[in-house]
Amino acid sequence: MGMRRLGLILAVVMLIASIGSGVFGCRSPQSKPLPDRSQEEKEPPPRELQQLQTSLERLYEELKPKPAALADEKQAKAGGEETRRSEGEETGEGGQRMERPETAGGIDWSRLHRQVERIHMQWSGLEHKVIQSGARPEDVAGIERELNDLPARVSVEDRSGLRLAANNAAGYLPDFLELYAVRVPADLLRLRYLARDVVNRVDGGDWAGADQDMVKMRELWSRALLQLKDAPRTLTESVHFDIGDLEEAVNKRDRDLVLIKDEIFEKNLDSLVRRLEAEI
């Protein structure tokens, strides 16, 4: 009986072992889940992108329209400088006679030409980086088209055309910034571009185009607010009311009022951007 019992136990053990090897031996090892690329951290934006943004900002500031009273004052001042320049050269250090750079309408076009050259150098260093980061071909082609228009506008001293091309070029930068890790929502930069486009259209008498831009600004601001839940309420409210004031000025068809309201809007928008950047 003892031998039979021992044999029965061994048979049961072997049966269990064979079943286990058949069941578990057929299971393939689980592969590790692929990393979710959408969760990967983006790299910080290239230095050239910030440089290009700053250069386009400065170029626009040189050319932006002024309210009539300020424009007349600046024109009179430029006329006085032109008169002094025509009377002769100025005396520099050591008694040497020096010439002022040539200007037209109070604008130093030689200096703007150098600024445009710098902008093209910055884009040359940035282009391949944004392409490698996934920039859309139409965005790359679009900004190149606007940048290539800058030298021609300078050569014919086309102030409004140069200002428009500079702002249009800047309008592509938010798309590039979204490729990188940034704290400031790109929609805020798009708002600045649209506000300046409003100014450009109003300065050119295109009130219907300005109306359309204001509709886009309203929609864009509503979208941007979703990304600004943690931003200081006082700053977001200021920008919100500034957009309303700018729209009201456009509705009144008052050029100078539009320029004033845009100036206030941009200052408050800059305050919001600086606050967000400081939180990085």
Short mmCIF file of N, CA, C and O in Angstrom, two decimals, residues 50-99:
data_model
loop_
_atom_site.label_atom_id
_atom_site.label_comp_id
_atom_site.label_asym_id
_atom_site.label_seq_id
_atom_site.Cartn_x
_atom_site.Cartn_y
_atom_site.Cartn_z
N GLN A 50 14.72 84.30 -29.78
CA GLN A 50 14.50 85.49 -28.96
C GLN A 50 15.15 86.72 -29.58
O GLN A 50 14.60 87.82 -29.56
N GLN A 51 16.33 86.53 -30.17
CA GLN A 51 17.02 87.65 -30.81
C GLN A 51 16.22 88.18 -31.99
O GLN A 51 16.09 89.40 -32.17
N LEU A 52 15.68 87.27 -32.79
CA LEU A 52 14.89 87.69 -33.94
C LEU A 52 13.63 88.42 -33.50
O LEU A 52 13.24 89.44 -34.09
N GLN A 53 13.00 87.92 -32.46
CA GLN A 53 11.80 88.57 -31.94
C GLN A 53 12.12 89.99 -31.47
O GLN A 53 11.39 90.94 -31.78
N THR A 54 13.22 90.15 -30.75
CA THR A 54 13.62 91.47 -30.25
C THR A 54 13.93 92.42 -31.40
O THR A 54 13.53 93.59 -31.38
N SER A 55 14.63 91.93 -32.42
CA SER A 55 15.00 92.78 -33.56
C SER A 55 13.77 93.25 -34.33
O SER A 55 13.69 94.41 -34.74
N LEU A 56 12.81 92.36 -34.54
CA LEU A 56 11.59 92.75 -35.25
C LEU A 56 10.77 93.73 -34.42
O LEU A 56 10.13 94.64 -34.96
N GLU A 57 10.80 93.55 -33.09
CA GLU A 57 10.11 94.49 -32.20
C GLU A 57 10.71 95.89 -32.35
O GLU A 57 9.99 96.88 -32.46
N ARG A 58 12.02 95.96 -32.33
CA ARG A 58 12.69 97.26 -32.42
C ARG A 58 12.43 97.92 -33.76
O ARG A 58 12.24 99.14 -33.84
N LEU A 59 12.43 97.12 -34.81
CA LEU A 59 12.18 97.67 -36.14
C LEU A 59 10.77 98.25 -36.22
O LEU A 59 10.57 99.35 -36.74
N TYR A 60 9.80 97.53 -35.67
CA TYR A 60 8.43 98.04 -35.69
C TYR A 60 8.32 99.32 -34.87
O TYR A 60 7.64 100.27 -35.28
N GLU A 61 8.96 99.35 -33.70
CA GLU A 61 8.88 100.53 -32.84
C GLU A 61 9.42 101.78 -33.54
O GLU A 61 8.95 102.89 -33.31
N GLU A 62 10.42 101.58 -34.40
CA GLU A 62 10.98 102.71 -35.14
C GLU A 62 9.97 103.30 -36.12
O GLU A 62 10.06 104.48 -36.48
N LEU A 63 9.02 102.49 -36.55
CA LEU A 63 8.18 102.86 -37.68
C LEU A 63 6.70 103.03 -37.34
O LEU A 63 5.93 103.45 -38.20
N LYS A 64 6.31 102.69 -36.12
CA LYS A 64 4.88 102.67 -35.82
C LYS A 64 4.26 104.06 -35.94
O LYS A 64 4.91 105.07 -35.67
N PRO A 65 2.99 104.11 -36.35
CA PRO A 65 2.32 105.40 -36.52
C PRO A 65 2.20 106.15 -35.19
O PRO A 65 2.14 105.54 -34.13
N LYS A 66 2.15 107.46 -35.29
CA LYS A 66 1.99 108.31 -34.12
C LYS A 66 0.69 109.10 -34.25
O LYS A 66 0.24 109.39 -35.36
N PRO A 67 0.08 109.47 -33.11
CA PRO A 67 -1.06 110.39 -33.20
C PRO A 67 -0.66 111.66 -33.92
O PRO A 67 0.51 112.05 -33.93
N ALA A 68 -1.62 112.31 -34.54
CA ALA A 68 -1.33 113.45 -35.42
C ALA A 68 -0.48 114.51 -34.74
O ALA A 68 0.48 115.02 -35.32
N ALA A 69 -0.80 114.86 -33.49
CA ALA A 69 -0.06 115.91 -32.79
C ALA A 69 1.39 115.52 -32.59
O ALA A 69 2.31 116.31 -32.83
N LEU A 70 1.64 114.27 -32.18
CA LEU A 70 3.01 113.81 -31.97
C LEU A 70 3.76 113.70 -33.29
O LEU A 70 4.95 114.00 -33.37
N ALA A 71 3.06 113.27 -34.34
CA ALA A 71 3.70 113.14 -35.65
C ALA A 71 4.13 114.51 -36.17
O ALA A 71 5.22 114.66 -36.73
N ASP A 72 3.28 115.53 -35.99
CA ASP A 72 3.63 116.87 -36.45
C ASP A 72 4.83 117.41 -35.68
O ASP A 72 5.72 118.04 -36.26
N GLU A 73 4.86 117.13 -34.37
CA GLU A 73 5.98 117.59 -33.55
C GLU A 73 7.28 116.93 -33.98
O GLU A 73 8.32 117.57 -34.10
N LYS A 74 7.21 115.62 -34.25
CA LYS A 74 8.40 114.90 -34.67
C LYS A 74 8.86 115.36 -36.04
O LYS A 74 10.06 115.49 -36.31
N GLN A 75 7.90 115.64 -36.93
CA GLN A 75 8.24 116.09 -38.27
C GLN A 75 8.91 117.46 -38.22
O GLN A 75 9.88 117.73 -38.94
N ALA A 76 8.39 118.34 -37.34
CA ALA A 76 8.99 119.66 -37.20
C ALA A 76 10.41 119.57 -36.66
O ALA A 76 11.32 120.27 -37.11
N LYS A 77 10.60 118.66 -35.71
CA LYS A 77 11.94 118.47 -35.14
C LYS A 77 12.90 117.94 -36.19
O LYS A 77 14.05 118.37 -36.29
N ALA A 78 12.39 116.98 -37.00
CA ALA A 78 13.23 116.43 -38.06
C ALA A 78 13.57 117.49 -39.09
O ALA A 78 14.68 117.54 -39.62
N GLY A 79 12.60 118.38 -39.37
CA GLY A 79 12.85 119.46 -40.31
C GLY A 79 13.92 120.41 -39.82
O GLY A 79 14.75 120.89 -40.58
N GLY A 80 13.91 120.67 -38.50
CA GLY A 80 14.94 121.53 -37.93
C GLY A 80 16.32 120.92 -38.04
O GLY A 80 17.30 121.59 -38.34
N GLU A 81 16.40 119.60 -37.81
CA GLU A 81 17.68 118.92 -37.93
C GLU A 81 18.16 118.92 -39.37
O GLU A 81 19.35 119.07 -39.65
N GLU A 82 17.22 118.78 -40.30
CA GLU A 82 17.59 118.80 -41.72
C GLU A 82 18.14 120.16 -42.11
O GLU A 82 19.10 120.27 -42.87
N THR A 83 17.54 121.23 -41.55
CA THR A 83 18.02 122.58 -41.85
C THR A 83 19.43 122.79 -41.32
O THR A 83 20.30 123.32 -42.01
N ARG A 84 19.66 122.34 -40.08
CA ARG A 84 21.00 122.49 -39.51
C ARG A 84 22.02 121.69 -40.29
O ARG A 84 23.16 122.13 -40.47
N ARG A 85 21.61 120.51 -40.78
CA ARG A 85 22.54 119.69 -41.52
C ARG A 85 22.88 120.33 -42.86
O ARG A 85 24.01 120.25 -43.34
N SER A 86 21.89 120.99 -43.48
CA SER A 86 22.13 121.62 -44.78
C SER A 86 23.01 122.85 -44.65
O SER A 86 23.64 123.28 -45.62
N GLU A 87 23.06 123.44 -43.45
CA GLU A 87 23.88 124.63 -43.25
C GLU A 87 25.36 124.29 -43.13
O GLU A 87 26.21 125.16 -43.22
N GLY A 88 25.66 123.04 -42.89
CA GLY A 88 27.07 122.67 -42.80
C GLY A 88 27.27 121.48 -41.90
O GLY A 88 26.33 120.94 -41.33
N GLU A 89 28.48 121.07 -41.78
CA GLU A 89 28.83 119.92 -40.96
C GLU A 89 29.01 120.37 -39.52
O GLU A 89 29.28 121.53 -39.23
N GLU A 90 28.88 119.41 -38.60
CA GLU A 90 29.08 119.70 -37.19
C GLU A 90 30.52 119.42 -36.81
O GLU A 90 31.22 118.66 -37.46
N THR A 91 30.94 120.02 -35.73
CA THR A 91 32.30 119.85 -35.26
C THR A 91 32.33 118.79 -34.18
O THR A 91 31.57 118.85 -33.22
N GLY A 92 33.22 117.81 -34.33
CA GLY A 92 33.33 116.74 -33.35
C GLY A 92 34.53 116.96 -32.46
O GLY A 92 35.06 118.07 -32.34
N GLU A 93 35.00 115.88 -31.83
CA GLU A 93 36.13 115.99 -30.92
C GLU A 93 37.38 116.36 -31.70
O GLU A 93 37.59 115.93 -32.83
N GLY A 94 38.22 117.16 -31.08
CA GLY A 94 39.47 117.56 -31.72
C GLY A 94 39.27 118.53 -32.86
O GLY A 94 40.17 118.72 -33.68
N GLY A 95 38.09 119.15 -32.93
CA GLY A 95 37.86 120.13 -33.97
C GLY A 95 37.54 119.53 -35.32
O GLY A 95 37.41 120.25 -36.31
N GLN A 96 37.45 118.19 -35.39
CA GLN A 96 37.15 117.55 -36.66
C GLN A 96 35.68 117.74 -37.00
O GLN A 96 34.81 117.72 -36.14
N ARG A 97 35.40 117.91 -38.28
CA ARG A 97 34.04 118.13 -38.73
C ARG A 97 33.39 116.78 -39.02
O ARG A 97 33.96 115.92 -39.67
N MET A 98 32.17 116.60 -38.49
CA MET A 98 31.47 115.33 -38.62
C MET A 98 30.12 115.56 -39.28
O MET A 98 29.50 116.61 -39.11
N GLU A 99 29.65 114.55 -40.02
CA GLU A 99 28.36 114.63 -40.68
C GLU A 99 27.35 113.75 -39.96
O GLU A 99 27.68 112.67 -39.48
#
